[in-house]
Coordinates of C-alpha atoms and ligand atoms in Angstrom, one line a residue:
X1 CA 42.0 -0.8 -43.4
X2 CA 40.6 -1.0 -40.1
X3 CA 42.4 -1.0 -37.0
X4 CA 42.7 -4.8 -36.4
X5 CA 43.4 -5.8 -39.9
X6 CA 46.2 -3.2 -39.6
X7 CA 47.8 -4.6 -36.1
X8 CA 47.2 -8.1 -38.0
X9 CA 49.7 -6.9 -40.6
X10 CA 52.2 -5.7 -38.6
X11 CA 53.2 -9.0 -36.6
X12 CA 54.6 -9.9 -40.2
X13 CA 57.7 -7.2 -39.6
X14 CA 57.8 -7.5 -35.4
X15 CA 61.0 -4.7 -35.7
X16 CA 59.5 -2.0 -38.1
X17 CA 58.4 0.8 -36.5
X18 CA 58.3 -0.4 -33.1
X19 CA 58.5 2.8 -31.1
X20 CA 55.6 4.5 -33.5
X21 CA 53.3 1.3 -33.0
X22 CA 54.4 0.7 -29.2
X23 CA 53.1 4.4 -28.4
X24 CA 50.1 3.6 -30.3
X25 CA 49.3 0.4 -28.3
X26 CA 50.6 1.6 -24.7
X27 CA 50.3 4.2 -22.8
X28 CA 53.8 6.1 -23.7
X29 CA 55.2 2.6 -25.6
X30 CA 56.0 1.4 -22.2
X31 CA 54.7 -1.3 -19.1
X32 CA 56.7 1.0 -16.6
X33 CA 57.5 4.7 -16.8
X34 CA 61.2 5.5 -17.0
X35 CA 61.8 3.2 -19.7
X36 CA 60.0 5.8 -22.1
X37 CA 63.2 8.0 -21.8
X38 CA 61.2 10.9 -21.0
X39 CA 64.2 12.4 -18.4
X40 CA 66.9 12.1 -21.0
X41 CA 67.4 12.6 -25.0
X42 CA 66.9 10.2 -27.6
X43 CA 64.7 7.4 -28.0
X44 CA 64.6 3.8 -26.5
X45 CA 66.1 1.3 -27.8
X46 CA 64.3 -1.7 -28.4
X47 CA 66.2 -4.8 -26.9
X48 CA 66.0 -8.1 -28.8
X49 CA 68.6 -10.1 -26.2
X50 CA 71.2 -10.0 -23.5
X51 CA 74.0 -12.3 -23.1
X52 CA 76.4 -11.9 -19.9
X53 CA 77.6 -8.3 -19.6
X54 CA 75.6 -6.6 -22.7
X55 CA 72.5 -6.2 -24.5
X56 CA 71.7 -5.8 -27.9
X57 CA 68.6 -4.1 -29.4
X58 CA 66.6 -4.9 -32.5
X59 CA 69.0 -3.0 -35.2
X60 CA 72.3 -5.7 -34.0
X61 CA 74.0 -2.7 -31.7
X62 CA 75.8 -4.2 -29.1
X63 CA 75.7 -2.1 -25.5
X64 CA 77.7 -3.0 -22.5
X65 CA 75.0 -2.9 -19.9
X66 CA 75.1 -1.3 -17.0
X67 CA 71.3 -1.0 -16.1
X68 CA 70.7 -5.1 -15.3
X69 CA 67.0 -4.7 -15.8
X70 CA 67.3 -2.3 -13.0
X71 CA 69.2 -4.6 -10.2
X72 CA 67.6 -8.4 -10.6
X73 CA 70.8 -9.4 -13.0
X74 CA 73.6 -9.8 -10.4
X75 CA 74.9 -12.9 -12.8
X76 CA 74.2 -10.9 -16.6
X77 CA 72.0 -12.4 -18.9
X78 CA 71.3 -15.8 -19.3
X79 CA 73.8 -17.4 -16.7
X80 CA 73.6 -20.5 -17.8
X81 CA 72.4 -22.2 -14.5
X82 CA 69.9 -20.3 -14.2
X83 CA 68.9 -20.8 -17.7
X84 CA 69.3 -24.2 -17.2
X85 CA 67.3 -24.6 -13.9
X86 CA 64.4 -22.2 -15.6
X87 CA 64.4 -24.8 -18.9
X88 CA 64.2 -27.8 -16.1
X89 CA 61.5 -26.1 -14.5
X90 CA 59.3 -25.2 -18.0
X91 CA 59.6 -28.9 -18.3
X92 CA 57.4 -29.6 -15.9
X93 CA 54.7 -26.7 -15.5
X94 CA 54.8 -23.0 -14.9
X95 CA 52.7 -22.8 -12.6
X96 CA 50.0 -24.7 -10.4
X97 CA 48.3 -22.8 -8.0
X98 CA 50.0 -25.3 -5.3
X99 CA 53.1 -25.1 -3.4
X100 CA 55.9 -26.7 -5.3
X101 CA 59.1 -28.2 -3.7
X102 CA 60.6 -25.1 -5.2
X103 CA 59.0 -22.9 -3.2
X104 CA 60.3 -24.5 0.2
X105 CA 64.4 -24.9 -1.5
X106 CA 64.0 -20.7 -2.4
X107 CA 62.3 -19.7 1.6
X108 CA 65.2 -22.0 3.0
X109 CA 67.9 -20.0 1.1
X110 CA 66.4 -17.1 1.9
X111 CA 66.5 -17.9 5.6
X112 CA 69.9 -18.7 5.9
X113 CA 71.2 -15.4 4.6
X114 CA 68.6 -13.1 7.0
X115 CA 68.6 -15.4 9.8
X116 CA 66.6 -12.9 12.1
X117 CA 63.6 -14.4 10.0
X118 CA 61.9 -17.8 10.7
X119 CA 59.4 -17.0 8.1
X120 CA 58.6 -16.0 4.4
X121 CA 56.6 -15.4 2.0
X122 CA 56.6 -15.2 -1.9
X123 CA 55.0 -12.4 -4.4
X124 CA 55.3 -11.4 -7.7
X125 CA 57.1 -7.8 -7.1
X126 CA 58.8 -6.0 -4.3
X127 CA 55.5 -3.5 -5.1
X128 CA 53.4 -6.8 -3.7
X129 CA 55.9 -7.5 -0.9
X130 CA 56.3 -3.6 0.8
X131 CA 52.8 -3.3 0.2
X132 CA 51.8 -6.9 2.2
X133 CA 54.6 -5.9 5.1
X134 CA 52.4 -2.6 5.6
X135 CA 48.8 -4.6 6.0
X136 CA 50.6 -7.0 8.1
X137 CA 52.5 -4.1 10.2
X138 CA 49.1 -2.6 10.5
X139 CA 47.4 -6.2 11.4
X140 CA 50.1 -6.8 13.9
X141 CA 49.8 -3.6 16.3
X142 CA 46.4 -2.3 15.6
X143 CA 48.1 1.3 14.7
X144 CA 47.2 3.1 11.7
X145 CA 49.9 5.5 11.4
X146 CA 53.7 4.8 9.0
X147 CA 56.8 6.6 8.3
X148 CA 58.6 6.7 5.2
X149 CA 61.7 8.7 4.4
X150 CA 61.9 11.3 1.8
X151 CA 63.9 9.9 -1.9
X152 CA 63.0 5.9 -0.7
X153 CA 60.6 4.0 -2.8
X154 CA 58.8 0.7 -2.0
X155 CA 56.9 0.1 -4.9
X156 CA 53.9 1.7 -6.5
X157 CA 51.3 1.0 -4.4
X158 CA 49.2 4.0 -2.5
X159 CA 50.4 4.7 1.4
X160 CA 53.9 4.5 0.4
X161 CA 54.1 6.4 -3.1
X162 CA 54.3 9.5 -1.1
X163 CA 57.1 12.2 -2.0
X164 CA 58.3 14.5 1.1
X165 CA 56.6 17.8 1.5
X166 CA 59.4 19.7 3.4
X167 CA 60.0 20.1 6.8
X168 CA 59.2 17.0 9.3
X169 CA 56.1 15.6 10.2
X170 CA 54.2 17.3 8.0
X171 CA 50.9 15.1 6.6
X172 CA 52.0 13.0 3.3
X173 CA 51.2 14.5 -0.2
X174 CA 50.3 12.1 -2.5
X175 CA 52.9 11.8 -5.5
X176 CA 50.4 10.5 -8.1
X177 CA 47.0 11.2 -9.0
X178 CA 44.7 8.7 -8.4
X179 CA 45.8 8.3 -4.5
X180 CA 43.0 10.5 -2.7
X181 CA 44.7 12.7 0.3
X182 CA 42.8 10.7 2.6
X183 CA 44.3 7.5 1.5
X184 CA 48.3 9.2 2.5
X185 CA 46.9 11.2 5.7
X186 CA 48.0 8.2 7.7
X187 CA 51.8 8.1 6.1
X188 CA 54.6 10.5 7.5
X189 CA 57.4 11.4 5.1
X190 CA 61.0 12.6 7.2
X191 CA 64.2 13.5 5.5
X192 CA 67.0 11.0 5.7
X193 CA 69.9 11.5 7.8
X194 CA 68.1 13.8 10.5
X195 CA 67.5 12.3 13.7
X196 CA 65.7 15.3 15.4
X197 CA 63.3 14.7 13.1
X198 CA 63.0 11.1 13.7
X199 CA 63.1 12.1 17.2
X200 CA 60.2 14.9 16.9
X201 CA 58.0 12.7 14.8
X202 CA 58.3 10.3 17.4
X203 CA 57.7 12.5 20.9
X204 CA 54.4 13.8 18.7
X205 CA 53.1 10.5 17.6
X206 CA 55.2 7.3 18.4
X207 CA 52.4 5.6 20.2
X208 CA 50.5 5.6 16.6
X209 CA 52.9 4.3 14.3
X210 CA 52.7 0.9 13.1
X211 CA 55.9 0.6 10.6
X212 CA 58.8 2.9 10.2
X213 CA 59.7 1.7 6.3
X214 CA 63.3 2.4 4.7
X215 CA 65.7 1.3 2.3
X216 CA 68.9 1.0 4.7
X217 CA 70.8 2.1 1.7
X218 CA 68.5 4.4 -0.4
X219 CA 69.1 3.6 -4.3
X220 CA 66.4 4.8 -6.3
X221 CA 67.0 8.4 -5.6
X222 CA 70.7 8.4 -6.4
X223 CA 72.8 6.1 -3.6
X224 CA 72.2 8.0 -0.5
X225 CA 74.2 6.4 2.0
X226 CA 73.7 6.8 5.5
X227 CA 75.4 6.9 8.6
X228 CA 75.2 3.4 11.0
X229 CA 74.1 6.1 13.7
X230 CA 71.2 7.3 12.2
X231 CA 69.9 3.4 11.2
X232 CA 70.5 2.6 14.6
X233 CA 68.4 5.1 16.1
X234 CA 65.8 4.1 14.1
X235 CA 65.9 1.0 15.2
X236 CA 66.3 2.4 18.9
X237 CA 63.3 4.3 18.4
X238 CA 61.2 1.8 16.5
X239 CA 61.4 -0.7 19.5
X240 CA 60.9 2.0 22.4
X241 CA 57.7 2.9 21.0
X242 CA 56.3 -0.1 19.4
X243 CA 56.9 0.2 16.1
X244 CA 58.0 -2.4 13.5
X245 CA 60.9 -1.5 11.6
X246 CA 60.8 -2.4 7.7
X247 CA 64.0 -2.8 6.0
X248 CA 63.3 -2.7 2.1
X249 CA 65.7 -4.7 0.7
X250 CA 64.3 -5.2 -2.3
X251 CA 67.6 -3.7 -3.9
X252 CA 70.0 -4.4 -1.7
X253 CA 69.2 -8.0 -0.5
X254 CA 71.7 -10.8 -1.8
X255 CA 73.6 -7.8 -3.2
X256 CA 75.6 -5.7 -0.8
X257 CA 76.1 -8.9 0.6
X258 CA 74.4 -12.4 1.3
X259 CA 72.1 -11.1 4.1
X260 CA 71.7 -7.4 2.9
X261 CA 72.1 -4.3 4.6
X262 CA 70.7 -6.4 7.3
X263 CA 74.0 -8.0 7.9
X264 CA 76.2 -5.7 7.2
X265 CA 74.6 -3.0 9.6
X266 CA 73.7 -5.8 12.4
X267 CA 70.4 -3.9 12.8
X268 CA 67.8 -6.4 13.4
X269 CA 64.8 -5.3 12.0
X270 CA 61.1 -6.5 12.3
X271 CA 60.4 -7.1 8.7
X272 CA 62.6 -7.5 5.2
X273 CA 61.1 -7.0 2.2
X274 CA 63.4 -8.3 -0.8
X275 CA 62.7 -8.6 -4.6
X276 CA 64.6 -8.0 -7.9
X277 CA 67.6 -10.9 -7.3
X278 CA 65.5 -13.1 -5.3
X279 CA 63.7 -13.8 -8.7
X280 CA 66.5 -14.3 -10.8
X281 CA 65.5 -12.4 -13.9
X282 CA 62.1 -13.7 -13.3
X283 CA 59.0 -11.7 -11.2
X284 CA 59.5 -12.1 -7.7
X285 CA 59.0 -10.2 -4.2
X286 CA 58.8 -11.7 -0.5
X287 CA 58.5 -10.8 2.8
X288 CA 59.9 -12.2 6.0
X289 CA 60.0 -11.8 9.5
X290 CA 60.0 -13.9 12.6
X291 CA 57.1 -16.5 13.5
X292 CA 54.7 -14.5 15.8
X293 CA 54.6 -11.7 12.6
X294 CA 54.6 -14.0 10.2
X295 CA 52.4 -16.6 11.2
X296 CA 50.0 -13.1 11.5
X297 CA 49.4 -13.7 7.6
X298 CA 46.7 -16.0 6.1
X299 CA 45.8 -18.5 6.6
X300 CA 46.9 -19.0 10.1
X301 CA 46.4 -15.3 11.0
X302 CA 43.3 -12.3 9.8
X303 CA 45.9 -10.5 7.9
X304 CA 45.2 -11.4 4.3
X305 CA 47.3 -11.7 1.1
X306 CA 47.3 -13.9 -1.5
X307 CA 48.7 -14.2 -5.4
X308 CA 47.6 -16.3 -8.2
X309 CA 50.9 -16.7 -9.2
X310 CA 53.2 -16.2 -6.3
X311 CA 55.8 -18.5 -5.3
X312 CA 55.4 -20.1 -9.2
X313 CA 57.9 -22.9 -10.3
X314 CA 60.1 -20.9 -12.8
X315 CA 60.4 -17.9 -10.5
X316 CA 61.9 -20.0 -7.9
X317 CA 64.1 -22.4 -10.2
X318 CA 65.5 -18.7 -11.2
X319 CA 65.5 -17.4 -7.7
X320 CA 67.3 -21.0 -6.2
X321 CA 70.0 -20.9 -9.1
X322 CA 71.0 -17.3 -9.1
X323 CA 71.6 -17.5 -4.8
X324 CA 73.4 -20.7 -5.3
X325 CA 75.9 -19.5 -8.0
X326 CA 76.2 -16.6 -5.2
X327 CA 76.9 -18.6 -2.8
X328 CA 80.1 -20.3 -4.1
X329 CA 83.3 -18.8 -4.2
X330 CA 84.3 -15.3 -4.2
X331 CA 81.4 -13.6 -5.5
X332 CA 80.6 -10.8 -3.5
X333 CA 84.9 -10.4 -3.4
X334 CA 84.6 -9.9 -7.2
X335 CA 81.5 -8.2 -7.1
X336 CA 83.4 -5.6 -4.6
X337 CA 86.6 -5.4 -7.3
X338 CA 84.6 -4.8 -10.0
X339 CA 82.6 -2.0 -8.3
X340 CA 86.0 -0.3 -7.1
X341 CA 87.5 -0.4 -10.3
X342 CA 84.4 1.1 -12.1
X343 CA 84.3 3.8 -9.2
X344 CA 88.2 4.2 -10.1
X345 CA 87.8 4.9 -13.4
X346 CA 85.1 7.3 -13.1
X347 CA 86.2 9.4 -10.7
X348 CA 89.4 10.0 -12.4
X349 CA 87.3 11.0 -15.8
X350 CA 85.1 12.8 -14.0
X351 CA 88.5 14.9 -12.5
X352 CA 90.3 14.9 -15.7
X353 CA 87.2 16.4 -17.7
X354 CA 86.9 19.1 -15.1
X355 CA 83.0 18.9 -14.5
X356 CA 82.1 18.6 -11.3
X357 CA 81.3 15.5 -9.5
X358 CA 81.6 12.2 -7.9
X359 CA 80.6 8.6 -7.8
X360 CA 78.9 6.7 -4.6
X361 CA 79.4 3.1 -4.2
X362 CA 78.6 0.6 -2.3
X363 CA 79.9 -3.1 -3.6
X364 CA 78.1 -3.4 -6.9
X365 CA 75.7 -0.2 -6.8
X366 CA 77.2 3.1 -8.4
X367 CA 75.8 6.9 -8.8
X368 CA 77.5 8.9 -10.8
X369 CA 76.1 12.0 -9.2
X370 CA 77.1 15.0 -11.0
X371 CA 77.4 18.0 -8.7
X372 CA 79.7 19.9 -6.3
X373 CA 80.9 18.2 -3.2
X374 CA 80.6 14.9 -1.9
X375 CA 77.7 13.2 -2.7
X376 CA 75.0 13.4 -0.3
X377 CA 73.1 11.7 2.3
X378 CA 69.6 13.4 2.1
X379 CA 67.4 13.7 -1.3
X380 CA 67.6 17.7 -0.3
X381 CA 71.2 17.7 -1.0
X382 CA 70.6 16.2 -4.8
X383 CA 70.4 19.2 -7.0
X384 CA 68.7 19.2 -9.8
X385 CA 71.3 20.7 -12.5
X386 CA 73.1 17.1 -12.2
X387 CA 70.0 15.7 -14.0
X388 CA 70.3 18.8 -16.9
X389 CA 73.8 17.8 -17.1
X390 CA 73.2 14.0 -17.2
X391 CA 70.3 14.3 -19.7
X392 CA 72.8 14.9 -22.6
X393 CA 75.8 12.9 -21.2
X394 CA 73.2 9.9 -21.4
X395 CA 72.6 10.1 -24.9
X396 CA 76.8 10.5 -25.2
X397 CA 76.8 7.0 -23.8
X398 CA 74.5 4.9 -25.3
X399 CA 76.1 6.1 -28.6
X400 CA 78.9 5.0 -26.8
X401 CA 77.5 1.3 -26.8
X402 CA 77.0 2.4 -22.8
X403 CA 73.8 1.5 -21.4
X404 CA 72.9 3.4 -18.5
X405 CA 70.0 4.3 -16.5
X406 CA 67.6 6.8 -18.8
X407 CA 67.1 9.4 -15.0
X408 CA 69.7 11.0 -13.2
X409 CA 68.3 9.4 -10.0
X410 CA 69.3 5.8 -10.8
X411 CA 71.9 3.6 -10.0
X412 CA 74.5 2.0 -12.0
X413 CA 74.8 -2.0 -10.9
X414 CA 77.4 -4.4 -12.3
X415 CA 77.2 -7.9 -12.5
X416 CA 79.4 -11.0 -11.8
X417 CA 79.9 -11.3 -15.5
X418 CA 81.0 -8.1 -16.2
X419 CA 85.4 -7.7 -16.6
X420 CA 87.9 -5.3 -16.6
X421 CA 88.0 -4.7 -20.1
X422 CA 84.3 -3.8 -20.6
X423 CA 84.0 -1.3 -17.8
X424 CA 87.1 0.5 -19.2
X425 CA 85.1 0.3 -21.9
X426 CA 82.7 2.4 -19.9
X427 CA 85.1 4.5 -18.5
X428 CA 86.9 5.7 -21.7
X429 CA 83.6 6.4 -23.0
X430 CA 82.4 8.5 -19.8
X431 CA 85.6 10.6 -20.6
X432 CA 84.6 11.1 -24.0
X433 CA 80.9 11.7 -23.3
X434 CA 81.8 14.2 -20.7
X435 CA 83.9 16.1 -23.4
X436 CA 81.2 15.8 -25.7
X437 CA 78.7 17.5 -23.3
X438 CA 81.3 20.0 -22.3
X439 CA 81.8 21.2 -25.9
X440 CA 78.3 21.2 -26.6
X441 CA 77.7 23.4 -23.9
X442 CA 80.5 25.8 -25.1
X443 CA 79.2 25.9 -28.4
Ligands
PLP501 C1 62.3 -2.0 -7.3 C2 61.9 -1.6 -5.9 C3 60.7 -1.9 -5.3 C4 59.5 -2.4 -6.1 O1 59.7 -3.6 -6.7 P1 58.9 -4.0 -8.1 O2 59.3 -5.4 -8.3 O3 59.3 -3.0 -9.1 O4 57.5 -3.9 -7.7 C5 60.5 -1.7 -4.0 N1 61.5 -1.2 -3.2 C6 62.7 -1.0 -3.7 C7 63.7 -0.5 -2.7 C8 62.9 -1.1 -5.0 O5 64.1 -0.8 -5.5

């Protein structure tokens, strides 16, 4: 049989064999990297459907889910107003290369809740979004030079997907192949929560840099939470030597709180870049800043961007529904309960099973972070033996119907929709799972 008569004869059994043919057809059965499980045992699951709180993958198992395809799901799975507004939506078109009323209801919301910004503009990923906020940084001052910090990510694209090389100031070293030296000799990588380095980098070179981009509350390298002080001497040295400030808020927009870290640091920064919630479940990234950046972009300014499906009808009936239900009631109150009462639980397994560690939190966002000590503030303080550990307390889980992260370095996010009940669900079986890992190790 040749190789398209058999792919022809597999669509009649779409669940047999999925992980064997998905390898076969993708580059490691996955479209983005950590799904593959590569950093923990066992194999992915294959999800057929998600309904509030949990998942449930192709053989029926029912998970509690504590992933939310990785922050976008602040309401679960299919709320049903946002269902119902993306059903409205498909009725009309998905999309029409021309701005739809949609469009101008989603940058209004947006607006309200990061009021330093008069203007934004739409993508299809926070990638798209950091990535556009670096071109227009660049356009904007006529300096070459940015500054990332060490554990923040903004995306895939090439001048930010640097990793630190140690010490400050040193010149960025690509993380990937495929990104030529040359194309990172103009990005700086610091350590969080150092100001003289910030300081240094600054004295050397302040008059070069265009952008200074971080996540105000790093979550994609653990939660590494900082101090106000050392965000607000960013900012401080941002504006005394011309530099724009990006706050990637691609996580924590419309999550920590309405308007972000942004409000609830009153740091006003130059740019925010938000993604993941702002789409609702569906693809979506967008930049904002005030007028005289903004109006910078195409077509009323030389910096260019564009996107053949940006600002699309469904992504924005998503995007519009999800921030309204946000918007109404107690929300972010429950969204704070639930995040305490998860932390709660954990902490005290983590103390009754003896191994050490602790959990970081922030509202919705947890990290179990499995080491010594207090969790820290810098990616140099995360210790790898924490990711050993978690490797085989993650496969504990998911038989545990507890879907977590497959890396060590990810967050845990709850929704709206999740209760009481489930997460002592996933406390119970973090007890248990921490056992079983402890007693394998013995063994
Ligand atoms: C997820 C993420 C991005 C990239 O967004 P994509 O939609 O995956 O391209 C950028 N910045 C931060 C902080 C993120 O968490």
């Amino acid at each position: 049989m040749s190789r398209a008569e058999d792919r022809t004869a597999t669509t009649a059994r779409p669940h047999e064999n999925l992980l064997e043919r998905a390898r076969a057809v993708m580059p490691g059965g996955v479209s983005s990297p950590v799904r593959a499980f590569g950093a923990v045992q066992g194999d992915p699951p294959f999800v057929a459907r998600g309904r509030g709180a949990t998942v449930t993958d192709v053989n029926g198992r029912e998970y509690l889910d504590l992933v939310g395809s990785w922050g976008p799901l602040i309401l679960g799975h299919v709320h049903p107003e946002v269902r119902e507004a993306v059903e409205r939506a498909l009725a009309d078109g998905t999309t029409f290369g021309a701005t739809c009323a949609a469009e101008v209801e989603l940058a209004e919301r947006v607006l309200e809740r990061f009021p330093f910004a008069d203007r934004v503009r739409f993508t299809s990923s926070g990638t798209e979004a950091c990535m556009s906020a670096v071109r227009l940084a660049r356009g904007a001052t006529g300096r070459k030079r940015i500054v990332k910090f060490e554990g923040c990510y903004h995306g895939h694209f090439d001048a930010l997907l640097v990793k630190a090389g140690s010490g400050l100031a040193t010149f960025g070293t690509p993380s990937s192949a495929g990104v030529p030296p040359e194309f990172t000799e103009l990005t700086d990588v610091l350590p969080l929560d150092d100001e003289q380095a910030l300081r240094t980098l600054f004295e050397q070179r302040g008059s070069e840099i265009a952008l200074v981009a971080i996540e105000p509350l790093p979550a994609n390298a653990g939660l590494l939470v900082q101090r106000l002080e050392f965000l607000q001497l960013v900012r401080e040295l941002c504006s005394a030597h011309g530099a724009l400030l990006l706050f990637d808020e691609v996580i924590s927009g419309f999550r920590v709180a309405p308007g972000g870290m942004t409000e609830l640091t009153g740091i006003t920064p130059d740019i925010v870049t938000v993604g993941k919630i702002v789409g609702g479940g569906m693809p979506v990234g967008a930049y904002m800043g005030p007028a005289a950046l903004m109006d910078q972009v195409a077509p009323l300014g030389d910096v260019y961007q564009a996107g053949t499906l940006s600002g699309n009808p469904l992504a924005m009936a998503a995007g519009i529904a999800t921030l309204d239900v946000l918007g109404r009631g107690d929300v972010y109150k429950r969204l704070e309960a639930l995040g305490a009462y998860l932390e709660a639980g954990w902490a005290s397994a983590l103390a009754r099973s003896g191994v050490s560690g602790s959990v970081a939190r922030v509202g919705s966002i947890l990290w179990l972070c499995l080491q010594e000590g207090s969790p820290p503030r810098a990616f140099s303080g995360v210790r790898p033996e924490g990711a050993s550990l978690y490797a085989g307390l993650h496969a504990e889980l998911m038989q545990r119907g507890v879907w977590m992260a497959p890396s060590a370095y990810e967050v845990a996010f709850v929704s709206a929709v999740h209760d009481e009940a489930g997460l002592d669900r996933a406390v119970a079986a973090l007890g248990e799972s921490l056992a079983a890992v402890a007693a394998g190790a013995a063994t």
